[in-house]
Short mmCIF file of C-alpha atoms in Angstrom, two decimals:
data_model
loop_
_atom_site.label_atom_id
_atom_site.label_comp_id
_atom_site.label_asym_id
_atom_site.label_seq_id
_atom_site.Cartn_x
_atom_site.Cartn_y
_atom_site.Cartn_z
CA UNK A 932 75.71 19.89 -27.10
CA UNK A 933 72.15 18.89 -27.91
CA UNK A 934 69.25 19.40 -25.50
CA UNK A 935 66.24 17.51 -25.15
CA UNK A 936 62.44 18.23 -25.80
CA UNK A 937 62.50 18.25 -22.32
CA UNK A 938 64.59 21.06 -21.38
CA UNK A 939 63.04 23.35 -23.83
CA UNK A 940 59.65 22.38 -22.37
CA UNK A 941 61.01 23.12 -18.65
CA UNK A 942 62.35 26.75 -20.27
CA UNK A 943 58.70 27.28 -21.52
CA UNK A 944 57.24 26.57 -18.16
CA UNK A 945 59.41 28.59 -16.13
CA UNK A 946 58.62 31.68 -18.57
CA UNK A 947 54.97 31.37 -18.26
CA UNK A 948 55.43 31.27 -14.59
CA UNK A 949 57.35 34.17 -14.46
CA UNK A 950 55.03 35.95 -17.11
CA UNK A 951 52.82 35.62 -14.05
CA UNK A 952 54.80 36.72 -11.42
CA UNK A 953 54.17 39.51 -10.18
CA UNK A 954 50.30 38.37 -10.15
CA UNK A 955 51.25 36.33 -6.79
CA UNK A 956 48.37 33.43 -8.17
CA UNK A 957 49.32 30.37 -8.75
CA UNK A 958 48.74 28.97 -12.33
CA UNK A 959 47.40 25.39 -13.27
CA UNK A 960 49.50 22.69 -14.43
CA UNK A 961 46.99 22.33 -17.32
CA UNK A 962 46.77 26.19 -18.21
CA UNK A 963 50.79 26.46 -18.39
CA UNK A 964 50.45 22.90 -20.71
CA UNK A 965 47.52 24.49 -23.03
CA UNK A 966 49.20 27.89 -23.30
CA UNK A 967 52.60 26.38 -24.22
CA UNK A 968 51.67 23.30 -26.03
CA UNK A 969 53.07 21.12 -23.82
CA UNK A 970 51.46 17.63 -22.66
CA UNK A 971 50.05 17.52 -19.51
CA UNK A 972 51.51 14.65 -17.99
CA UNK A 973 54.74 15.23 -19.10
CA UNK A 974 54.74 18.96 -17.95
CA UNK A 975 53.58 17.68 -14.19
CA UNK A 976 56.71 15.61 -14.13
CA UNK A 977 58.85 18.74 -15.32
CA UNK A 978 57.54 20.36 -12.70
CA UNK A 979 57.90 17.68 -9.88
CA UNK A 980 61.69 18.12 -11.27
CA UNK A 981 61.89 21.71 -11.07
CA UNK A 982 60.39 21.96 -7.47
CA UNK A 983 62.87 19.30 -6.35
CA UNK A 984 65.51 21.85 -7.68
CA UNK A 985 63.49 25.02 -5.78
CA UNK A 986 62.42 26.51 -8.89
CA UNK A 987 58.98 26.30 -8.86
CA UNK A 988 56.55 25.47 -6.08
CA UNK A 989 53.22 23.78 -5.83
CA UNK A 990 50.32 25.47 -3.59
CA UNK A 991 47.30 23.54 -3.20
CA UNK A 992 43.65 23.93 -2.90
CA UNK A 993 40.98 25.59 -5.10
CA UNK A 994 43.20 28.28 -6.13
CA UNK A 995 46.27 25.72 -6.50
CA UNK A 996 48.75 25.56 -9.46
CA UNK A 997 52.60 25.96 -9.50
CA UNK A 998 54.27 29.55 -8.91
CA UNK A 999 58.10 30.23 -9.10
CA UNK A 1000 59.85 29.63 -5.74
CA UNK A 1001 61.64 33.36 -6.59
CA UNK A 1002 61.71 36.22 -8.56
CA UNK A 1003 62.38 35.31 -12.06
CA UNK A 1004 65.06 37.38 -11.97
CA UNK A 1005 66.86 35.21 -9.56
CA UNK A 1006 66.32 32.73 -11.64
CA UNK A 1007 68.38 31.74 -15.36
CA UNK A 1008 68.36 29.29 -17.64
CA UNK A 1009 71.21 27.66 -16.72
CA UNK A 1010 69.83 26.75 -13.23
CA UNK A 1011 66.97 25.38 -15.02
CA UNK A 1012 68.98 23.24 -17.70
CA UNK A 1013 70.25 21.69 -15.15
CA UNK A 1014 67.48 20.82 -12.55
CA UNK A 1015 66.58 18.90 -15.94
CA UNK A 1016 69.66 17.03 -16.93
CA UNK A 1017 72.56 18.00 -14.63
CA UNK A 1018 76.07 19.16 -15.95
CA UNK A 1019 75.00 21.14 -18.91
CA UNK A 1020 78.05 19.94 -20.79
CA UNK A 1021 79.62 16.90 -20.37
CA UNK A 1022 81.43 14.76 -22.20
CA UNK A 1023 83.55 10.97 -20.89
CA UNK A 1024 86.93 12.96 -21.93
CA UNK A 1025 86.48 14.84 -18.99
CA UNK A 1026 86.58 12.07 -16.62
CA UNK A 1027 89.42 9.45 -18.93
CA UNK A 1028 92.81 9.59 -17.50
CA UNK A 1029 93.87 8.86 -21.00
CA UNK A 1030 92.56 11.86 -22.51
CA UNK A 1031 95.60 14.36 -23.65
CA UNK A 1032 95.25 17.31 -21.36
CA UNK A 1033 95.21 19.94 -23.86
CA UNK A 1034 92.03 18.30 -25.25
CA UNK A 1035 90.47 17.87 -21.38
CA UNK A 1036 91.25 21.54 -21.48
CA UNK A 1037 89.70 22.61 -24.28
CA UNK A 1038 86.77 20.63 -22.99
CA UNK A 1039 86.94 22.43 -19.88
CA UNK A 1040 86.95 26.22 -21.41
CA UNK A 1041 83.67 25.04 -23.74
CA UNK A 1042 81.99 23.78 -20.40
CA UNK A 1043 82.53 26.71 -18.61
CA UNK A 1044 81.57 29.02 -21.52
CA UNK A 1045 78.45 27.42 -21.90
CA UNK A 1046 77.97 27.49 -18.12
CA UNK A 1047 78.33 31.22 -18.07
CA UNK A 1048 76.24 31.81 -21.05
CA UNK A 1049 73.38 29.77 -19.98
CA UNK A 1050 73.95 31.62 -16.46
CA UNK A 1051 73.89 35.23 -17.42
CA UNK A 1052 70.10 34.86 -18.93
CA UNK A 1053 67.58 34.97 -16.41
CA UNK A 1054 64.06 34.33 -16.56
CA UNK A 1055 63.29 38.26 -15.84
CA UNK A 1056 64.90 39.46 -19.67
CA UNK A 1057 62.78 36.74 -21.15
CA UNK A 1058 59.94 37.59 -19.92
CA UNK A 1059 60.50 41.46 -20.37
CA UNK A 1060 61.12 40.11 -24.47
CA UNK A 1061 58.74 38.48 -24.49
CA UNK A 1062 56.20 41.27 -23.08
CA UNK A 1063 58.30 43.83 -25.52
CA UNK A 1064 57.08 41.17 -28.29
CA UNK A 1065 53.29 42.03 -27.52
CA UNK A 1066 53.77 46.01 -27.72
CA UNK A 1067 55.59 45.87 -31.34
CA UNK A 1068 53.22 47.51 -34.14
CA UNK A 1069 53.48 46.30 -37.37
CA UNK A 1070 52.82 48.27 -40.12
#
């Protein structure tokens, strides 16, 4: 499985988002882009995406921006992954009547793996590492 730019750009958004959480303000487009080195037009699309999929939501006006749609603990990477591509892992096999089945099996235990994994990380432990991160001393 390879993932795209795009995904890992949609990860960085949501975790900036959730960094900000429990603010309640939304955060601009622009800011999340600058602070994550993400381009700006590209990043409003992301987020078009991920509010289509209830992830994030848009509030307008002066104090606009984008805010996630629920706690980041509701919300995990896997849900994210695929508001950006779909299936996380897919592969033709899966669909090819002439695939053996112990092969479309085996396909079918590394999809669901993956599915689980990507599922039991939520946006809530990330940002708790992350804010961890900042509090380390180095000596």
């Amino acid at each position: 499985m390879k993932l795209s730019v795009k995904s890992d750009y949609a990860a960085r958004a949501v975790l900036a988002l959730s960094k900000q959480y429990a603010v309640g303000a939304a955060v601009r487009a622009e800011d999340v882009a600058a602070e994550q080195g993400i381009p700006g037009n590209y990043l409003v699309q992301i987020l078009i995406e991920l509010k289509s999929a209830r992830i994030v939501r848009s509030q307008r006006g002066k104090e606009g921006g984008y805010l996630l749609a629920r706690p980041p603990a509701e919300i995990t990477m896997g849900q994210v992954l695929r508001a950006i591509h779909g299936q996380l892992f897919d592969t033709p096999a899966l669909s090819d009547p002439r695939c053996p089945v112990e092969l479309r099996q085996a396909w079918l235990k590394m999809q669901a793996a993956l599915d689980e994994a990507a599922n039991k990380i939520t946006f809530q432990q990330l940002a708790e590492a992350s804010e961890e991160k900042g509090k380390m001393y180095y000596i």
